[in-house]
């Protein structure tokens, strides 16, 4: 993929988005050299219109943007770069250039499912998740049941901290079971969304 740099006199806008939270972190511009360096190094590099030079985000602060994926829009003249930020993105010290907090905790469940799917494919030794996959569907379903009971016990007779702890165990084991059955946590969100209508 080679973006169309001709429309804006040798530059294309590059929207930077956190690959987990989907928050828009910043907007910068790239010329062909900045684009090439970004794809080669895996660190987002821009062309600074004020400094009139290339600059890798984080070269001074250490707050690099590590590339996860690069997409071009339908006209091939704007880039969407999904990245993993290393620290605050804005020079003012905020998470985003709009002063937003880069946090969407619920989206961690999608990231967790991606991680569990990777475990399912690779089955690394000494991984608890691998041991669940190897034990089979019946054991995974049993673990969901056990964690559900522990969650109920903490809800009725325990502490709030223990309730959250056990409920997190329940969700984790449920995602493992869903993964083994070829489903995702988003399938549950879809079903709930249908019911909500």
PDB file of C-alpha atoms in Angstrom:
ATOM      1  CA  UNK A   1       0.000   0.000   0.000  1.00  0.00           C
ATOM      2  CA  UNK A   2       1.371   3.375  -1.012  1.00  0.00           C
ATOM      3  CA  UNK A   3      -0.745   6.365   0.059  1.00  0.00           C
ATOM      4  CA  UNK A   4      -1.573   9.124  -2.424  1.00  0.00           C
ATOM      5  CA  UNK A   5       0.736  11.944  -1.352  1.00  0.00           C
ATOM      6  CA  UNK A   6      -0.085  14.183  -4.326  1.00  0.00           C
ATOM      7  CA  UNK A   7      -3.443  15.588  -3.150  1.00  0.00           C
ATOM      8  CA  UNK A   8      -1.940  17.582  -0.257  1.00  0.00           C
ATOM      9  CA  UNK A   9       1.392  18.615  -1.723  1.00  0.00           C
ATOM     10  CA  UNK A  10       3.317  15.559  -0.584  1.00  0.00           C
ATOM     11  CA  UNK A  11       1.579  14.952   2.760  1.00  0.00           C
ATOM     12  CA  UNK A  12      -1.178  12.709   4.083  1.00  0.00           C
ATOM     13  CA  UNK A  13      -2.963  13.059   7.429  1.00  0.00           C
ATOM     14  CA  UNK A  14      -2.323  10.171   9.825  1.00  0.00           C
ATOM     15  CA  UNK A  15      -4.911   9.568  12.537  1.00  0.00           C
ATOM     16  CA  UNK A  16      -3.408   7.677  15.481  1.00  0.00           C
ATOM     17  CA  UNK A  17      -5.767   5.415  17.414  1.00  0.00           C
ATOM     18  CA  UNK A  18      -5.061   3.228  20.439  1.00  0.00           C
ATOM     19  CA  UNK A  19      -5.384  -0.368  19.264  1.00  0.00           C
ATOM     20  CA  UNK A  20      -7.061  -1.505  22.505  1.00  0.00           C
ATOM     21  CA  UNK A  21      -9.215   1.425  23.636  1.00  0.00           C
ATOM     22  CA  UNK A  22     -10.000   2.761  20.116  1.00  0.00           C
ATOM     23  CA  UNK A  23      -9.436   6.300  21.453  1.00  0.00           C
ATOM     24  CA  UNK A  24      -8.103   8.755  18.882  1.00  0.00           C
ATOM     25  CA  UNK A  25      -4.763   9.836  20.325  1.00  0.00           C
ATOM     26  CA  UNK A  26      -3.516  12.445  17.882  1.00  0.00           C
ATOM     27  CA  UNK A  27      -3.336  13.610  14.287  1.00  0.00           C
ATOM     28  CA  UNK A  28      -0.101  14.156  12.410  1.00  0.00           C
ATOM     29  CA  UNK A  29       1.109  14.360   8.825  1.00  0.00           C
ATOM     30  CA  UNK A  30       3.383  12.055   6.891  1.00  0.00           C
ATOM     31  CA  UNK A  31       5.385  12.513   3.743  1.00  0.00           C
ATOM     32  CA  UNK A  32       6.661   9.472   1.822  1.00  0.00           C
ATOM     33  CA  UNK A  33       9.842   9.264   3.939  1.00  0.00           C
ATOM     34  CA  UNK A  34       7.939   9.430   7.238  1.00  0.00           C
ATOM     35  CA  UNK A  35       5.592   6.704   5.988  1.00  0.00           C
ATOM     36  CA  UNK A  36       8.554   4.534   4.940  1.00  0.00           C
ATOM     37  CA  UNK A  37      10.281   4.941   8.310  1.00  0.00           C
ATOM     38  CA  UNK A  38       7.034   4.182  10.146  1.00  0.00           C
ATOM     39  CA  UNK A  39       6.537   0.912   8.250  1.00  0.00           C
ATOM     40  CA  UNK A  40      10.205  -0.082   8.568  1.00  0.00           C
ATOM     41  CA  UNK A  41      10.783   0.726  12.250  1.00  0.00           C
ATOM     42  CA  UNK A  42       7.321   0.064  13.666  1.00  0.00           C
ATOM     43  CA  UNK A  43       7.455   3.460  15.409  1.00  0.00           C
ATOM     44  CA  UNK A  44       5.196   6.256  14.174  1.00  0.00           C
ATOM     45  CA  UNK A  45       7.198   8.964  12.417  1.00  0.00           C
ATOM     46  CA  UNK A  46       5.709  12.221  11.131  1.00  0.00           C
ATOM     47  CA  UNK A  47       6.773  15.126   8.989  1.00  0.00           C
ATOM     48  CA  UNK A  48       6.642  18.202  11.211  1.00  0.00           C
ATOM     49  CA  UNK A  49       5.193  21.130   9.278  1.00  0.00           C
ATOM     50  CA  UNK A  50       6.515  23.602  11.852  1.00  0.00           C
ATOM     51  CA  UNK A  51      10.035  22.161  12.160  1.00  0.00           C
ATOM     52  CA  UNK A  52      10.139  21.157   8.478  1.00  0.00           C
ATOM     53  CA  UNK A  53      11.752  17.839   9.331  1.00  0.00           C
ATOM     54  CA  UNK A  54      10.981  14.220  10.155  1.00  0.00           C
ATOM     55  CA  UNK A  55      10.314  13.418  13.794  1.00  0.00           C
ATOM     56  CA  UNK A  56       9.595  10.103  15.438  1.00  0.00           C
ATOM     57  CA  UNK A  57       6.934  10.498  18.104  1.00  0.00           C
ATOM     58  CA  UNK A  58       8.748   9.924  21.396  1.00  0.00           C
ATOM     59  CA  UNK A  59      12.252  10.694  20.152  1.00  0.00           C
ATOM     60  CA  UNK A  60      12.668  13.213  22.978  1.00  0.00           C
ATOM     61  CA  UNK A  61      10.109  12.076  25.570  1.00  0.00           C
ATOM     62  CA  UNK A  62      10.460   8.315  25.144  1.00  0.00           C
ATOM     63  CA  UNK A  63       6.676   8.130  24.631  1.00  0.00           C
ATOM     64  CA  UNK A  64       6.810   6.189  21.377  1.00  0.00           C
ATOM     65  CA  UNK A  65       3.810   5.021  19.368  1.00  0.00           C
ATOM     66  CA  UNK A  66       4.328   1.381  18.364  1.00  0.00           C
ATOM     67  CA  UNK A  67       2.499   0.468  15.149  1.00  0.00           C
ATOM     68  CA  UNK A  68      -0.028  -2.373  15.306  1.00  0.00           C
ATOM     69  CA  UNK A  69      -1.682  -1.795  11.911  1.00  0.00           C
ATOM     70  CA  UNK A  70      -1.968   0.807   9.157  1.00  0.00           C
ATOM     71  CA  UNK A  71      -5.119   1.319   7.106  1.00  0.00           C
ATOM     72  CA  UNK A  72      -5.733   3.719   4.230  1.00  0.00           C
ATOM     73  CA  UNK A  73      -9.126   5.313   3.703  1.00  0.00           C
ATOM     74  CA  UNK A  74     -11.271   4.769   0.605  1.00  0.00           C
ATOM     75  CA  UNK A  75      -9.463   7.561  -1.311  1.00  0.00           C
ATOM     76  CA  UNK A  76      -6.019   6.337  -0.207  1.00  0.00           C
ATOM     77  CA  UNK A  77      -5.142   9.812   1.058  1.00  0.00           C
ATOM     78  CA  UNK A  78      -5.635   9.480   4.830  1.00  0.00           C
ATOM     79  CA  UNK A  79      -4.110   6.894   7.143  1.00  0.00           C
ATOM     80  CA  UNK A  80      -5.542   5.297  10.265  1.00  0.00           C
ATOM     81  CA  UNK A  81      -2.690   3.953  12.357  1.00  0.00           C
ATOM     82  CA  UNK A  82      -3.613   1.708  15.246  1.00  0.00           C
ATOM     83  CA  UNK A  83      -0.811   1.884  17.765  1.00  0.00           C
ATOM     84  CA  UNK A  84       0.307   0.944  21.238  1.00  0.00           C
ATOM     85  CA  UNK A  85       1.280   4.149  23.057  1.00  0.00           C
ATOM     86  CA  UNK A  86       4.187   4.150  25.459  1.00  0.00           C
ATOM     87  CA  UNK A  87       3.084   6.808  27.914  1.00  0.00           C
ATOM     88  CA  UNK A  88       1.135  10.037  27.343  1.00  0.00           C
ATOM     89  CA  UNK A  89       0.817  11.087  23.696  1.00  0.00           C
ATOM     90  CA  UNK A  90       0.400  14.859  23.921  1.00  0.00           C
ATOM     91  CA  UNK A  91       3.343  17.179  24.582  1.00  0.00           C
ATOM     92  CA  UNK A  92       1.236  18.671  27.413  1.00  0.00           C
ATOM     93  CA  UNK A  93       1.398  15.343  29.239  1.00  0.00           C
ATOM     94  CA  UNK A  94      -2.188  14.207  28.572  1.00  0.00           C
ATOM     95  CA  UNK A  95      -3.094  10.800  27.155  1.00  0.00           C
ATOM     96  CA  UNK A  96      -4.521  12.313  23.961  1.00  0.00           C
ATOM     97  CA  UNK A  97      -4.126  15.618  22.153  1.00  0.00           C
ATOM     98  CA  UNK A  98      -7.744  16.366  23.098  1.00  0.00           C
ATOM     99  CA  UNK A  99      -7.083  15.993  26.816  1.00  0.00           C
ATOM    100  CA  UNK A 100      -9.060  12.762  27.077  1.00  0.00           C
ATOM    101  CA  UNK A 101      -8.071   9.894  29.308  1.00  0.00           C
ATOM    102  CA  UNK A 102      -7.029   6.926  27.174  1.00  0.00           C
ATOM    103  CA  UNK A 103      -9.116   4.427  29.036  1.00  0.00           C
ATOM    104  CA  UNK A 104     -11.952   2.138  27.957  1.00  0.00           C
ATOM    105  CA  UNK A 105     -11.758  -0.720  30.439  1.00  0.00           C
ATOM    106  CA  UNK A 106     -14.558  -2.713  28.813  1.00  0.00           C
ATOM    107  CA  UNK A 107     -12.508  -3.042  25.615  1.00  0.00           C
ATOM    108  CA  UNK A 108      -9.899  -4.983  27.555  1.00  0.00           C
ATOM    109  CA  UNK A 109     -12.266  -7.968  27.268  1.00  0.00           C
ATOM    110  CA  UNK A 110     -11.765  -7.953  23.488  1.00  0.00           C
ATOM    111  CA  UNK A 111      -7.997  -7.745  23.971  1.00  0.00           C
ATOM    112  CA  UNK A 112      -8.181 -10.588  26.517  1.00  0.00           C
ATOM    113  CA  UNK A 113     -10.134 -12.750  24.075  1.00  0.00           C
ATOM    114  CA  UNK A 114      -7.523 -12.068  21.371  1.00  0.00           C
ATOM    115  CA  UNK A 115      -4.824 -13.148  23.846  1.00  0.00           C
ATOM    116  CA  UNK A 116      -6.765 -16.298  24.797  1.00  0.00           C
ATOM    117  CA  UNK A 117      -7.281 -17.142  21.106  1.00  0.00           C
ATOM    118  CA  UNK A 118      -3.520 -16.843  20.618  1.00  0.00           C
ATOM    119  CA  UNK A 119      -3.000 -19.245  23.525  1.00  0.00           C
ATOM    120  CA  UNK A 120      -5.531 -21.613  21.920  1.00  0.00           C
ATOM    121  CA  UNK A 121      -3.551 -21.634  18.656  1.00  0.00           C
ATOM    122  CA  UNK A 122      -0.051 -21.833  20.143  1.00  0.00           C
ATOM    123  CA  UNK A 123      -0.734 -23.894  23.311  1.00  0.00           C
ATOM    124  CA  UNK A 124       2.466 -22.814  25.101  1.00  0.00           C
ATOM    125  CA  UNK A 125       3.657 -25.071  27.882  1.00  0.00           C
ATOM    126  CA  UNK A 126       3.278 -23.944  31.506  1.00  0.00           C
ATOM    127  CA  UNK A 127       0.259 -21.757  30.651  1.00  0.00           C
ATOM    128  CA  UNK A 128      -2.867 -22.156  32.786  1.00  0.00           C
ATOM    129  CA  UNK A 129      -4.995 -21.293  29.747  1.00  0.00           C
ATOM    130  CA  UNK A 130      -3.289 -24.053  27.744  1.00  0.00           C
ATOM    131  CA  UNK A 131      -4.048 -26.540  30.527  1.00  0.00           C
ATOM    132  CA  UNK A 132      -7.738 -25.624  30.293  1.00  0.00           C
ATOM    133  CA  UNK A 133      -7.818 -26.130  26.530  1.00  0.00           C
ATOM    134  CA  UNK A 134      -6.056 -29.463  26.883  1.00  0.00           C
ATOM    135  CA  UNK A 135      -8.486 -30.583  29.614  1.00  0.00           C
ATOM    136  CA  UNK A 136     -11.431 -30.254  27.198  1.00  0.00           C
ATOM    137  CA  UNK A 137     -14.881 -28.688  27.029  1.00  0.00           C
ATOM    138  CA  UNK A 138     -16.286 -30.534  30.040  1.00  0.00           C
ATOM    139  CA  UNK A 139     -13.534 -29.231  32.335  1.00  0.00           C
ATOM    140  CA  UNK A 140     -13.859 -25.703  30.952  1.00  0.00           C
ATOM    141  CA  UNK A 141     -17.631 -25.759  31.504  1.00  0.00           C
ATOM    142  CA  UNK A 142     -17.091 -27.136  35.024  1.00  0.00           C
ATOM    143  CA  UNK A 143     -14.706 -24.242  35.801  1.00  0.00           C
ATOM    144  CA  UNK A 144     -17.343 -21.732  34.631  1.00  0.00           C
ATOM    145  CA  UNK A 145     -19.816 -23.387  36.999  1.00  0.00           C
ATOM    146  CA  UNK A 146     -17.366 -23.356  39.910  1.00  0.00           C
ATOM    147  CA  UNK A 147     -16.543 -19.689  39.369  1.00  0.00           C
ATOM    148  CA  UNK A 148     -20.263 -18.830  39.093  1.00  0.00           C
ATOM    149  CA  UNK A 149     -20.904 -20.475  42.475  1.00  0.00           C
ATOM    150  CA  UNK A 150     -17.951 -18.640  44.045  1.00  0.00           C
ATOM    151  CA  UNK A 151     -19.270 -15.358  42.616  1.00  0.00           C
ATOM    152  CA  UNK A 152     -22.716 -16.009  44.121  1.00  0.00           C
ATOM    153  CA  UNK A 153     -21.170 -16.844  47.517  1.00  0.00           C
ATOM    154  CA  UNK A 154     -19.159 -13.599  47.533  1.00  0.00           C
ATOM    155  CA  UNK A 155     -22.235 -11.612  46.425  1.00  0.00           C
ATOM    156  CA  UNK A 156     -24.359 -12.942  49.274  1.00  0.00           C
ATOM    157  CA  UNK A 157     -21.844 -13.433  52.097  1.00  0.00           C
ATOM    158  CA  UNK A 158     -18.548 -11.905  51.060  1.00  0.00           C
ATOM    159  CA  UNK A 159     -16.863  -8.584  50.461  1.00  0.00           C
ATOM    160  CA  UNK A 160     -17.098  -6.339  47.425  1.00  0.00           C
ATOM    161  CA  UNK A 161     -13.394  -6.897  46.683  1.00  0.00           C
ATOM    162  CA  UNK A 162     -13.847 -10.683  46.679  1.00  0.00           C
ATOM    163  CA  UNK A 163     -16.998 -10.350  44.556  1.00  0.00           C
ATOM    164  CA  UNK A 164     -15.069  -8.465  41.877  1.00  0.00           C
ATOM    165  CA  UNK A 165     -12.204 -10.979  42.096  1.00  0.00           C
ATOM    166  CA  UNK A 166     -14.471 -14.016  41.669  1.00  0.00           C
ATOM    167  CA  UNK A 167     -16.582 -12.350  38.963  1.00  0.00           C
ATOM    168  CA  UNK A 168     -13.370 -11.631  37.028  1.00  0.00           C
ATOM    169  CA  UNK A 169     -12.461 -15.349  37.327  1.00  0.00           C
ATOM    170  CA  UNK A 170     -15.927 -16.190  36.016  1.00  0.00           C
ATOM    171  CA  UNK A 171     -15.598 -13.916  32.989  1.00  0.00           C
ATOM    172  CA  UNK A 172     -12.090 -15.208  32.215  1.00  0.00           C
ATOM    173  CA  UNK A 173     -13.216 -18.845  32.299  1.00  0.00           C
ATOM    174  CA  UNK A 174     -16.301 -17.991  30.247  1.00  0.00           C
ATOM    175  CA  UNK A 175     -14.105 -16.401  27.546  1.00  0.00           C
ATOM    176  CA  UNK A 176     -11.912 -19.525  27.521  1.00  0.00           C
ATOM    177  CA  UNK A 177     -15.021 -21.692  27.054  1.00  0.00           C
ATOM    178  CA  UNK A 178     -16.388 -19.409  24.329  1.00  0.00           C
ATOM    179  CA  UNK A 179     -13.043 -19.516  22.525  1.00  0.00           C
ATOM    180  CA  UNK A 180     -12.958 -23.321  22.643  1.00  0.00           C
ATOM    181  CA  UNK A 181     -16.453 -23.380  21.131  1.00  0.00           C
ATOM    182  CA  UNK A 182     -15.480 -20.922  18.368  1.00  0.00           C
ATOM    183  CA  UNK A 183     -17.292 -17.904  19.793  1.00  0.00           C
ATOM    184  CA  UNK A 184     -16.272 -14.490  21.074  1.00  0.00           C
ATOM    185  CA  UNK A 185     -17.328 -12.160  23.857  1.00  0.00           C
ATOM    186  CA  UNK A 186     -18.688  -9.878  21.118  1.00  0.00           C
ATOM    187  CA  UNK A 187     -21.235 -12.605  20.306  1.00  0.00           C
ATOM    188  CA  UNK A 188     -22.649 -12.112  23.801  1.00  0.00           C
ATOM    189  CA  UNK A 189     -22.733  -8.347  23.275  1.00  0.00           C
ATOM    190  CA  UNK A 190     -24.589  -8.927  19.996  1.00  0.00           C
ATOM    191  CA  UNK A 191     -27.178 -11.137  21.682  1.00  0.00           C
ATOM    192  CA  UNK A 192     -27.700  -8.632  24.483  1.00  0.00           C
ATOM    193  CA  UNK A 193     -28.017  -5.814  21.961  1.00  0.00           C
ATOM    194  CA  UNK A 194     -30.738  -7.741  20.081  1.00  0.00           C
ATOM    195  CA  UNK A 195     -32.631  -8.285  23.341  1.00  0.00           C
ATOM    196  CA  UNK A 196     -32.314  -4.615  24.262  1.00  0.00           C
ATOM    197  CA  UNK A 197     -34.249  -3.582  21.154  1.00  0.00           C
TER     198      UNK A 197
END
